[in-house]
mmCIF file of C-alpha atoms in Angstrom:
data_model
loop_
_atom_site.group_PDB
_atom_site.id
_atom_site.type_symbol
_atom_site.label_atom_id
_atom_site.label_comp_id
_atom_site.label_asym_id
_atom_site.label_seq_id
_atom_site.Cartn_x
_atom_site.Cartn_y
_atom_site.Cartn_z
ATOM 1 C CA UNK L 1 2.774 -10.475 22.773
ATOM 2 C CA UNK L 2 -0.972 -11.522 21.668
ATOM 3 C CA UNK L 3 -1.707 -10.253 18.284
ATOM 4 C CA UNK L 4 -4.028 -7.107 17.791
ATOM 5 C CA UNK L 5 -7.713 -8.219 18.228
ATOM 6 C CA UNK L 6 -10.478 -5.887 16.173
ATOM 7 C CA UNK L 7 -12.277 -6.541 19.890
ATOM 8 C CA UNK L 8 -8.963 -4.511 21.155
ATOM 9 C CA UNK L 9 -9.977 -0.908 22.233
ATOM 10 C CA UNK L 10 -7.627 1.783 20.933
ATOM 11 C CA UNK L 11 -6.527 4.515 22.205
ATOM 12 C CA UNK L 12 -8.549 7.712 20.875
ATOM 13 C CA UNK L 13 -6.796 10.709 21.227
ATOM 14 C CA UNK L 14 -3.026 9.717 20.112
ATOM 15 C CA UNK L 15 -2.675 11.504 16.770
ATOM 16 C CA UNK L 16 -1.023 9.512 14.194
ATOM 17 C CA UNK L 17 2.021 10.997 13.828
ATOM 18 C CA UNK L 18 2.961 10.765 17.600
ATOM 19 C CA UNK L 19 5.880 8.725 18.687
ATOM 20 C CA UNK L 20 5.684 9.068 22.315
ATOM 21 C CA UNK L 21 2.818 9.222 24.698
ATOM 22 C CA UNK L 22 1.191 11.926 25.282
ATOM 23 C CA UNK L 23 -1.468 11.163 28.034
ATOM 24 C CA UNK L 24 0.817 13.383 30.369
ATOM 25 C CA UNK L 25 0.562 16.427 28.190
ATOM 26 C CA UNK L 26 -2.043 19.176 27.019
ATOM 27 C CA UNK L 27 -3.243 17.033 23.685
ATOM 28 C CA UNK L 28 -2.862 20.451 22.031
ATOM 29 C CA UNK L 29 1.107 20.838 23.404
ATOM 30 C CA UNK L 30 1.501 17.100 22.688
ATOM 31 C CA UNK L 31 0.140 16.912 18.826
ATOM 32 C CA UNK L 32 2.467 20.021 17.795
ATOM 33 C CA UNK L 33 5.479 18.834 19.944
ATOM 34 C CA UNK L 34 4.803 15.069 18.531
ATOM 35 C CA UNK L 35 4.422 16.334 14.739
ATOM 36 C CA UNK L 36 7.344 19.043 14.646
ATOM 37 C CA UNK L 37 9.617 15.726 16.267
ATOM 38 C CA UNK L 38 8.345 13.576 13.755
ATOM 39 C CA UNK L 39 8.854 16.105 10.897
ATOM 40 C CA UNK L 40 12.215 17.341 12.054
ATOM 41 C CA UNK L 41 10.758 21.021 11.210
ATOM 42 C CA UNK L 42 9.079 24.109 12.431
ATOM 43 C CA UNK L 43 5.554 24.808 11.647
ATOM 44 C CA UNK L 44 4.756 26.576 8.118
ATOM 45 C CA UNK L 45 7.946 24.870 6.589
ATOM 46 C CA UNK L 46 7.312 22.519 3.335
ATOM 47 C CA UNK L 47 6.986 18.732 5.075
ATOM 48 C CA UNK L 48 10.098 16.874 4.061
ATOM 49 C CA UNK L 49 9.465 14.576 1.192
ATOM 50 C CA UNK L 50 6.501 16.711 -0.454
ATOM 51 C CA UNK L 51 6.023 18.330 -3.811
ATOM 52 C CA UNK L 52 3.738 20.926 -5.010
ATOM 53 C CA UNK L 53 0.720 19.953 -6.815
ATOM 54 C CA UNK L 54 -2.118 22.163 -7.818
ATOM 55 C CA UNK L 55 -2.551 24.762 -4.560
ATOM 56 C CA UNK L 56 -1.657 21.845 -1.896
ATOM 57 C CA UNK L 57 1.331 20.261 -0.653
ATOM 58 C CA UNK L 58 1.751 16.244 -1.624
ATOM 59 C CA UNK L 59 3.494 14.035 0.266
ATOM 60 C CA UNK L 60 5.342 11.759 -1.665
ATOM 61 C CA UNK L 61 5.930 9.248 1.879
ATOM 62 C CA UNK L 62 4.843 9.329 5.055
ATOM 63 C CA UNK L 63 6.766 8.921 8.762
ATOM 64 C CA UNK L 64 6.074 5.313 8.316
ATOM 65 C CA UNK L 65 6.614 4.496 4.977
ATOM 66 C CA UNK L 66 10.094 2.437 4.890
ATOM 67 C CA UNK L 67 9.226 -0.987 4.417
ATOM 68 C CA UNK L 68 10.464 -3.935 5.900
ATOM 69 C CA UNK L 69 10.099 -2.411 8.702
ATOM 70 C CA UNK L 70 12.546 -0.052 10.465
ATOM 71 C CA UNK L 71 14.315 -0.862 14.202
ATOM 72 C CA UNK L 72 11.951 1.819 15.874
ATOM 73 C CA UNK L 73 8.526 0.720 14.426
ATOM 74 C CA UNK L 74 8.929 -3.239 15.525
ATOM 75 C CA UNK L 75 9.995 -1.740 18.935
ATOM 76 C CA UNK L 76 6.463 0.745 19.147
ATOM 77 C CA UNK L 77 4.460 -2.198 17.636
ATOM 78 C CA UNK L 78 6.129 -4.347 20.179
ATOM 79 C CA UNK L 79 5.010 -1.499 23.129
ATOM 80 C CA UNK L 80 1.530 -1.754 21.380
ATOM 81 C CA UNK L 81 1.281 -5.692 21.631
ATOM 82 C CA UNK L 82 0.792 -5.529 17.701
ATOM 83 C CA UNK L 83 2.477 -8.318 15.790
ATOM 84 C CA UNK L 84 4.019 -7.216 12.422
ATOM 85 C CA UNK L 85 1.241 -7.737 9.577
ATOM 86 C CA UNK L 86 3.110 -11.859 8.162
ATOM 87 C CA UNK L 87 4.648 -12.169 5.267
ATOM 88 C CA UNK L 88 2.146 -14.065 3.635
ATOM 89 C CA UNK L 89 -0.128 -11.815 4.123
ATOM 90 C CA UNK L 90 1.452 -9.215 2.338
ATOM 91 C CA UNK L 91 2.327 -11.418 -0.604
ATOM 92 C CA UNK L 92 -1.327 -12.365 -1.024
ATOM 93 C CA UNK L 93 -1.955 -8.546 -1.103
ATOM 94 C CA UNK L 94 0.647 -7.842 -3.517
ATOM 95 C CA UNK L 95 -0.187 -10.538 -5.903
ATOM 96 C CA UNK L 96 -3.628 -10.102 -6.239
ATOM 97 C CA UNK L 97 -3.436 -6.570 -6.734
ATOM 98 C CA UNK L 98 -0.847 -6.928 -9.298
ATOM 99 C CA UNK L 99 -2.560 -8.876 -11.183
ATOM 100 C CA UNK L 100 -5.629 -6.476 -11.280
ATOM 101 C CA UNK L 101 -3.767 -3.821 -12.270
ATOM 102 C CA UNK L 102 -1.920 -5.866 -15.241
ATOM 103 C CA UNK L 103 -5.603 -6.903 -16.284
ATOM 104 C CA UNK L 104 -6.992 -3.423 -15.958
ATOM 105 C CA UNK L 105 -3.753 -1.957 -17.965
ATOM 106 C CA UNK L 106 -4.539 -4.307 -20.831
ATOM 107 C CA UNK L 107 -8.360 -3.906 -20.883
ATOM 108 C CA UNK L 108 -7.733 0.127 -20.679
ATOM 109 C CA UNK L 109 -4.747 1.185 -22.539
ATOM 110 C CA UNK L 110 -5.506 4.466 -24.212
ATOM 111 C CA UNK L 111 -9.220 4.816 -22.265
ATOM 112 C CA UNK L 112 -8.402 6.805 -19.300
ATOM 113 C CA UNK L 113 -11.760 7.753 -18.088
ATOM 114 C CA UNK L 114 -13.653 4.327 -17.967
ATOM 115 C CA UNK L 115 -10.038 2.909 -16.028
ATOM 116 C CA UNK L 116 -10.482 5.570 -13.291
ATOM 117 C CA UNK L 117 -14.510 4.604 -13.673
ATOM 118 C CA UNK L 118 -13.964 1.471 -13.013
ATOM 119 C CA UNK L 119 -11.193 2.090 -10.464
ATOM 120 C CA UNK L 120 -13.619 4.171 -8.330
ATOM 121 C CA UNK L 121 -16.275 1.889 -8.345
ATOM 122 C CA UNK L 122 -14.142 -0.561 -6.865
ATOM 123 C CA UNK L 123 -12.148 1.561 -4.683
ATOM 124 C CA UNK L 124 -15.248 2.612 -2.454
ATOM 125 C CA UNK L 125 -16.502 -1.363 -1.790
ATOM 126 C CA UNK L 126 -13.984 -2.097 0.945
ATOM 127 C CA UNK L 127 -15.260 1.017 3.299
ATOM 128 C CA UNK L 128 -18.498 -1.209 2.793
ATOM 129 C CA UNK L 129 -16.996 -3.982 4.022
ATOM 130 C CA UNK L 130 -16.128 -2.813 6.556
ATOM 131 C CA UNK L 131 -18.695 -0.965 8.244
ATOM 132 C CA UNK L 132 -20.757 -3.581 7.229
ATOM 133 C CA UNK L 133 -18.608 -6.197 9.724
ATOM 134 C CA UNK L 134 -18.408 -3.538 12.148
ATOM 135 C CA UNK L 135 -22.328 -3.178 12.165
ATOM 136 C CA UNK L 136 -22.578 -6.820 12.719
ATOM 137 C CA UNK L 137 -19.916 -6.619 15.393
ATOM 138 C CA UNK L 138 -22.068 -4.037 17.441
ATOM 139 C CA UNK L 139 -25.277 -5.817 16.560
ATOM 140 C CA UNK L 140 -24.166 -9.086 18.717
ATOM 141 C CA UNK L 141 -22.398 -6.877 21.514
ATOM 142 C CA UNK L 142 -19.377 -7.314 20.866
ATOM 143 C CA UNK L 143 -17.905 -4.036 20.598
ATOM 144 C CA UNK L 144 -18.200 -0.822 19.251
ATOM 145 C CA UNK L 145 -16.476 1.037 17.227
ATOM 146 C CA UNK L 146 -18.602 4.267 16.016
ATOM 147 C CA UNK L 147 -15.542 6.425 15.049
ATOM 148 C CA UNK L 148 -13.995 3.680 12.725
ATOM 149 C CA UNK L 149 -17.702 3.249 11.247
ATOM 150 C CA UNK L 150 -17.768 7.369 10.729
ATOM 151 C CA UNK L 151 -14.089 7.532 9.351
ATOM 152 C CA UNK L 152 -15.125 4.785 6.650
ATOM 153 C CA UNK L 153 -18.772 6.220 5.511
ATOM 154 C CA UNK L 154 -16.558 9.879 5.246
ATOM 155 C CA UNK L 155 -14.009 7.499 2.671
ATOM 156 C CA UNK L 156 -17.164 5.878 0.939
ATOM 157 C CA UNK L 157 -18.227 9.262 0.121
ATOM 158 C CA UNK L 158 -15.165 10.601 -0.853
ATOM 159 C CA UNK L 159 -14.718 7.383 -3.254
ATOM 160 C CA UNK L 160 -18.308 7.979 -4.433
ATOM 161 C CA UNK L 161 -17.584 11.642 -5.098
ATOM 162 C CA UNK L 162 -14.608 10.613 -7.617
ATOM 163 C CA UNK L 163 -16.941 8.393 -9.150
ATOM 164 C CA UNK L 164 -19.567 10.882 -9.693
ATOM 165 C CA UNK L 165 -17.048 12.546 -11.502
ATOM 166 C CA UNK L 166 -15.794 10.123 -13.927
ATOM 167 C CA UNK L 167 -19.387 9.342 -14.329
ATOM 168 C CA UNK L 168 -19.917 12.867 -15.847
ATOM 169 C CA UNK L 169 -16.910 12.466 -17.826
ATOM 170 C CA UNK L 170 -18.445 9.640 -20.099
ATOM 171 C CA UNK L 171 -16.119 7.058 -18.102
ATOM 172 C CA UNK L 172 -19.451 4.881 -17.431
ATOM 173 C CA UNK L 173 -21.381 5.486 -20.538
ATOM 174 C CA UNK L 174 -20.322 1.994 -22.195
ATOM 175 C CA UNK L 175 -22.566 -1.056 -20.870
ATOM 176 C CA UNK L 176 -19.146 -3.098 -21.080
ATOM 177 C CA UNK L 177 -17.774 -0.953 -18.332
ATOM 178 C CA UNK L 178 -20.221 -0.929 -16.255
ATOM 179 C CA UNK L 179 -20.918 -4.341 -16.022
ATOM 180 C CA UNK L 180 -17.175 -5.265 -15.605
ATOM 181 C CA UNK L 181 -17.278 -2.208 -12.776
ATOM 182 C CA UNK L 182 -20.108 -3.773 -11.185
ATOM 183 C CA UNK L 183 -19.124 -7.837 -11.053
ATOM 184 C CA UNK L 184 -15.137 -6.828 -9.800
ATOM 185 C CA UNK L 185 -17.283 -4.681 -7.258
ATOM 186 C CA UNK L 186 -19.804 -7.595 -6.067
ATOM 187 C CA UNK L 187 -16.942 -10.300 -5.837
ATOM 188 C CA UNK L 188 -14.338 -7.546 -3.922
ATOM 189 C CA UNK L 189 -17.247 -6.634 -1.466
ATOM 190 C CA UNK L 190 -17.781 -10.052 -0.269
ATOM 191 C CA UNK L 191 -13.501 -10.911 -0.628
ATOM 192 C CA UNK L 192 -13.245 -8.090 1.474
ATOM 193 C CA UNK L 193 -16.379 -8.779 4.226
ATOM 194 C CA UNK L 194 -14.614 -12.343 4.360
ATOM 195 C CA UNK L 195 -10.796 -11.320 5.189
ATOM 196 C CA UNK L 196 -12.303 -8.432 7.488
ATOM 197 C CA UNK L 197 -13.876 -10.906 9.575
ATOM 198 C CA UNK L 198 -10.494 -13.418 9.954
ATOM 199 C CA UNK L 199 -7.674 -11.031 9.575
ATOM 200 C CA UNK L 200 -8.824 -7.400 9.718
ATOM 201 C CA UNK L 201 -5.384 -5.848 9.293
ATOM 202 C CA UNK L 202 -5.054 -8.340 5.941
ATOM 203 C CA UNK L 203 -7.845 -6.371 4.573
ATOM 204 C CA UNK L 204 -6.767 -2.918 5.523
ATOM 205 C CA UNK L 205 -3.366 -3.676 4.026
ATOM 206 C CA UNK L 206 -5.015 -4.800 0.721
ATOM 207 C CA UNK L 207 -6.766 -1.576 0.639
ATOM 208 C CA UNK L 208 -3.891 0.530 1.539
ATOM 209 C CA UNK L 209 -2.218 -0.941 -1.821
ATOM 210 C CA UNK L 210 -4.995 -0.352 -3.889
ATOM 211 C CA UNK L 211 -5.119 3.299 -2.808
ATOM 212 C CA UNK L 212 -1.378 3.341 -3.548
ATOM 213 C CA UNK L 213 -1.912 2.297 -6.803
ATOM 214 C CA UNK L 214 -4.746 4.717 -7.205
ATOM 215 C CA UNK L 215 -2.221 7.789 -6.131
ATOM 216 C CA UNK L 216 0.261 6.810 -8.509
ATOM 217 C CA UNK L 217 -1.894 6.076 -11.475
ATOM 218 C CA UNK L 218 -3.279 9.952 -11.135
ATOM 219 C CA UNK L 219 -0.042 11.213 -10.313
ATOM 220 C CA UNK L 220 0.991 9.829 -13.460
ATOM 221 C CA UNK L 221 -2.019 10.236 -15.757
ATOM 222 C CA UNK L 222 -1.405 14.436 -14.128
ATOM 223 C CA UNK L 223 2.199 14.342 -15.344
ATOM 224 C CA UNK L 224 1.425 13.641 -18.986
ATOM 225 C CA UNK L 225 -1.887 15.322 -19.488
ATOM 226 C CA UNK L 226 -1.377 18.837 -17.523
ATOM 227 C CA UNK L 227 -1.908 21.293 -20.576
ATOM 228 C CA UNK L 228 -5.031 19.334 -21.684
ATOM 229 C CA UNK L 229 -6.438 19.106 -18.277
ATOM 230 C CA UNK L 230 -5.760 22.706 -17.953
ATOM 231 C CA UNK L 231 -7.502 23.658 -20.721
ATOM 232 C CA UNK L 232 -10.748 21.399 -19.574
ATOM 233 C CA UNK L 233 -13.457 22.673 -17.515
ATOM 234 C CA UNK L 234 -14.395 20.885 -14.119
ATOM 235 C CA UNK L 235 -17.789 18.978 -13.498
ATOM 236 C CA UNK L 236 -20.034 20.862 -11.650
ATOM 237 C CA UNK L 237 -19.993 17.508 -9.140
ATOM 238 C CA UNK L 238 -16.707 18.244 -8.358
ATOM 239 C CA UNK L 239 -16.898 21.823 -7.927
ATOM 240 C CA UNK L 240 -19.797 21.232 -5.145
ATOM 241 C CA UNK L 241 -17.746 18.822 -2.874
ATOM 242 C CA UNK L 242 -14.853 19.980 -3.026
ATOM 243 C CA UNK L 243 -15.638 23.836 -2.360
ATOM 244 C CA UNK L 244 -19.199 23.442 -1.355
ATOM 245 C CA UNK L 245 -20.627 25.655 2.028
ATOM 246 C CA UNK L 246 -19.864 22.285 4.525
ATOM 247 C CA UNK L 247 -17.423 20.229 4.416
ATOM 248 C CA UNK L 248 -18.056 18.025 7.286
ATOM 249 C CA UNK L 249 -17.630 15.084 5.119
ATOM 250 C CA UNK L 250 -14.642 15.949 3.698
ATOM 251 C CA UNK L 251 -12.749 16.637 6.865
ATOM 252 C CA UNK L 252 -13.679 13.532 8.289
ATOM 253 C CA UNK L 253 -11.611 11.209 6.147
ATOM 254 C CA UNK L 254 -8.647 13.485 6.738
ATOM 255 C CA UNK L 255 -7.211 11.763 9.757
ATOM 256 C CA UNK L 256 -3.324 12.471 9.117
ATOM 257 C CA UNK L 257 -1.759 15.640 10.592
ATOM 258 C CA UNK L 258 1.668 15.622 8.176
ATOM 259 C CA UNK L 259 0.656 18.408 6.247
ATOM 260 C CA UNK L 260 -1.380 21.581 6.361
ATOM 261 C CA UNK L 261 -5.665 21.637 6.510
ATOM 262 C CA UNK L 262 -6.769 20.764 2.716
ATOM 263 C CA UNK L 263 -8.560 23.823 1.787
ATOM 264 C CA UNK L 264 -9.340 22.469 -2.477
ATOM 265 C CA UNK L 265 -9.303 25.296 -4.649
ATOM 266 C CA UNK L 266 -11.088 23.965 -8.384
ATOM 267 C CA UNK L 267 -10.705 25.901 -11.273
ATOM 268 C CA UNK L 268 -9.974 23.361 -14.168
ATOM 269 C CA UNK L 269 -9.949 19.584 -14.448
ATOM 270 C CA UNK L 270 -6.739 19.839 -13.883
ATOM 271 C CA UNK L 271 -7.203 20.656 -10.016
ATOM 272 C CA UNK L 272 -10.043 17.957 -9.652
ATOM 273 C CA UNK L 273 -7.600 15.511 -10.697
ATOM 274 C CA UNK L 274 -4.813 17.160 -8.639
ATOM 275 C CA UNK L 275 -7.715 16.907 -5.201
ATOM 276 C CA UNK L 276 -8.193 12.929 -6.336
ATOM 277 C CA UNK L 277 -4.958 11.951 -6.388
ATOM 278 C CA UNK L 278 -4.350 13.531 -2.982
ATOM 279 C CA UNK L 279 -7.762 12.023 -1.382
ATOM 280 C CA UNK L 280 -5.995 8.840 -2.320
ATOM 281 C CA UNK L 281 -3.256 9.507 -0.363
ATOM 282 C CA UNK L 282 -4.974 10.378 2.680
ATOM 283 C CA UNK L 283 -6.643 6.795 2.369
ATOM 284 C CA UNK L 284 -3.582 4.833 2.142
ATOM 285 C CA UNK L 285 -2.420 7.045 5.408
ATOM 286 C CA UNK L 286 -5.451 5.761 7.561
ATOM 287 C CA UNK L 287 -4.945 2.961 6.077
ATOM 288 C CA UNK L 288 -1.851 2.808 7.057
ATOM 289 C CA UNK L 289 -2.080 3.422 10.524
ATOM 290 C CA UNK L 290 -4.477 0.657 11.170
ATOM 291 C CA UNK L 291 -2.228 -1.738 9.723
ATOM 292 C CA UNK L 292 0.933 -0.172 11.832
ATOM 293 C CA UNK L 293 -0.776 0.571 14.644
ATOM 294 C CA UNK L 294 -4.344 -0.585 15.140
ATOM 295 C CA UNK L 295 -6.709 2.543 15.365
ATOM 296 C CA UNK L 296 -7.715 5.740 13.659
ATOM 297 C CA UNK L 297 -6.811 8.936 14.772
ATOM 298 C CA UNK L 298 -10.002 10.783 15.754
ATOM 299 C CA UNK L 299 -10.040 13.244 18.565
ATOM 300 C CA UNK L 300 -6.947 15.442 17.395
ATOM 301 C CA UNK L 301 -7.328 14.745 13.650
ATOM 302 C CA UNK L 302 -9.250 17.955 12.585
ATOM 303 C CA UNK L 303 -7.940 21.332 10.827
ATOM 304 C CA UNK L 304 -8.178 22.712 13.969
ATOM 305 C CA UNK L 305 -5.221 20.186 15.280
ATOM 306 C CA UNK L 306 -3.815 20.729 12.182
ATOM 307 C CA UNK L 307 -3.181 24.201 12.026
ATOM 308 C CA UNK L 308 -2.236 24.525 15.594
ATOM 309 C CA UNK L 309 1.017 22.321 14.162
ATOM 310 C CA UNK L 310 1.324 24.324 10.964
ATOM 311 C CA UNK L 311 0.404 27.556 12.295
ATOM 312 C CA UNK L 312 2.262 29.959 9.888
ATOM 313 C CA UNK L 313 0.591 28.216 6.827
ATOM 314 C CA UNK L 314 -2.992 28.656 7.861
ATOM 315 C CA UNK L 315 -5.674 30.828 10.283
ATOM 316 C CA UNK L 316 -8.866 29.763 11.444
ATOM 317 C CA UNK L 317 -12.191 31.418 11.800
ATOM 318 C CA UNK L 318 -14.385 29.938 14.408
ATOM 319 C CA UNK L 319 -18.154 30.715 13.701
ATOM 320 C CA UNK L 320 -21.938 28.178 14.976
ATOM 321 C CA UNK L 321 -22.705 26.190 12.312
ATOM 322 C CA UNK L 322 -26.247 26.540 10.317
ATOM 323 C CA UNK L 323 -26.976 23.397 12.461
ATOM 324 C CA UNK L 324 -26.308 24.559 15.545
ATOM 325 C CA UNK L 325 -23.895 21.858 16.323
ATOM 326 C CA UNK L 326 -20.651 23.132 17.504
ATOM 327 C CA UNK L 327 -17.928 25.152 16.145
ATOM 328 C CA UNK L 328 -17.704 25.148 12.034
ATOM 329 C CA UNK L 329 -13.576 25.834 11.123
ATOM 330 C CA UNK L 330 -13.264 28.101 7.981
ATOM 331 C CA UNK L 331 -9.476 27.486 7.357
ATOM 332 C CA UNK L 332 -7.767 29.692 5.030
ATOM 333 C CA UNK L 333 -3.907 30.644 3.770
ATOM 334 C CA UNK L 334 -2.639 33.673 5.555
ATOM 335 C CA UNK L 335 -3.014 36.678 3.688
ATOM 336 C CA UNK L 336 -6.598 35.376 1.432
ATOM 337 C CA UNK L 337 -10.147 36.865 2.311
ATOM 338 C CA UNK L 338 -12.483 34.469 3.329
ATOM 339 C CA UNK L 339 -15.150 33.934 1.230
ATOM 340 C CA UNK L 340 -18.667 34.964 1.967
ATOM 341 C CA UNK L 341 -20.430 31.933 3.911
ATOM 342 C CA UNK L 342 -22.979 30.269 2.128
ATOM 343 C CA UNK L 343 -24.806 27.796 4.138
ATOM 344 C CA UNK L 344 -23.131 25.426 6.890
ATOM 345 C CA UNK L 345 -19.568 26.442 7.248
ATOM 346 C CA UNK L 346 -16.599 24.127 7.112
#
């Protein structure tokens, strides 16, 4: 079959975690059928392979993770016309970041908050990248992809958010950091706008191990700094996004539905880091599923979809937003108050 083409028009309403096809069923009957297969569970259970961290669940894999890949996902890829992502490819990917990481590990042993400074600078270039090719795409006629273009700006953000937040814990106060920040930045934009344009899954694939690298180096950094961070206060950046009257922007990177709605709850540094590590995640998942599969997961993916799978963990109140645009979602554990609505809902 002919490789995937970024001129190729997905399919928008198959939720990631689907196996099967669901353009015979109710989308609503299909997503929680199609997740509770995939998960091997009932709804409200803890997803297989997560851990507890801060007042989410964490997903230490997802239903795709085993790599080479498995019997079942060459035969859907096969259904899909999608070629397996070469070899090659994936060595480039691996070698190059690699050898970032080694450089970054010598430059920033013992200086924690410049690394993840510098690490979120260059973590939110690719989403540039990429809308940026996309744009161009549109511009000529080609095609259009508007809900790739939204998913990425809702990652940029995201991305910038973290940075915002190392950048009010001193991470960027040295000119030596900054600078380096700023050149890796420049040179990855324009790697990243060039790959994009010949191999778009390449690219996506690079970013999905860069965002792997991110998880585990907060995981990590969590695991041997939890009484200190504890003991820290959080920026007042980071208290704003992440539990902030709308959270339009937040939901819209969230395109995975293997765990419950992420409802951030930020009392100490502890939890910001805790909410960073797990934005990560969600990255390499989207990321992940255009590499696998070729498309985001838009139509389904919202905490709405979410809870309908998982409906003992979570309830939703439905109220108009501020704007006057739709239906605002105000998800919440079972058994909390909702707190009074400030603004635009979520």
């Amino acid at each position: 079959p002919p490789p995937l083409s970024l001129n190729a028009r997905a399919p928008s309403s198959r939720p990631r975690a689907s196996a099967v096809r669901m353009d015979a069923e109710d989308p609503k009957a299909a997503t929680e059928r199609a997740m509770r297969d995939a998960l091997g569970k009932g709804g409200g259970a803890q997803p297989a392979g997560a851990r507890k961290g801060g007042s989410q669940w964490t997903l230490e894999t997802t239903e795709s993770a085993p790599s080479p890949l498995t019997g079942t996902q060459k035969t859907r890829m096969a259904q899909k016309g999608i070629e397996p992502l070469s070899e090659g490819t994936k060595a480039f990917n691996t070698i190059l970041v690699t050898t970032i990481k080694g450089l970054l590990d010598v430059v920033y042993s013992g200086r924690d908050f410049p690394r993840f400074y510098v690490l979120e600078t260059v973590a939110r270039v690719p989403y540039f990248s990429y809308m940026s090719v996309l744009h161009f795409y549109e511009t000529i006629g080609l095609h259009r992809k508007a809900n790739w273009i939204k998913v990425h700006y809702a990652e940029a953000d995201n991305e910038l958010h973290h940075l915002l937040t190392m950048e009010a814990l001193g991470g960027g106060d040295s000119s030596f950091d900054r600078t380096l920040a700023g050149s890796m930045a420049v040179a990855y934009y324009w790697l990243v706008v060039g790959i994009y344009l010949v191999n778009p899954r390449g690219a996506y694939h690079l970013s999905q191990l860069i965002e792997e690298h991110a998880y585990s180096t907060y995981d990590k950094f969590l695991g041997e700094n939890e009484a200190m961070l504890q003991g820290m206060e959080a920026p007042q950046v980071a208290k704003e996004y992440y539990t902030g009257g709308d959270l339009y922007m937040f939901d819209t990177f969230h395109t995975a539905l293997d765990h419950p709605p992420r409802r951030p709850k930020i009392e100490n540094l502890y939890d910001v880091f805790v909410n960073i590590r797990d934005d990560e995640l969600e990255h390499k998942s989207t990321l992940k599923q255009l590499v696998d599969e070729g498309m985001i997961c838009s139509t389904e993916c919202t905490p709405s979809a979410a809870c309908s799978v998982y409906a003992e963990d979570c309830a939703i109140e439905e109220r108009t937003t501020a704007r006057g645009e739709g239906t605002s979602y105000t998800v919440m554990r079972k058994g909390e108050v909702p707190a009074k609505s400030q603004g635009d809902g979520v």
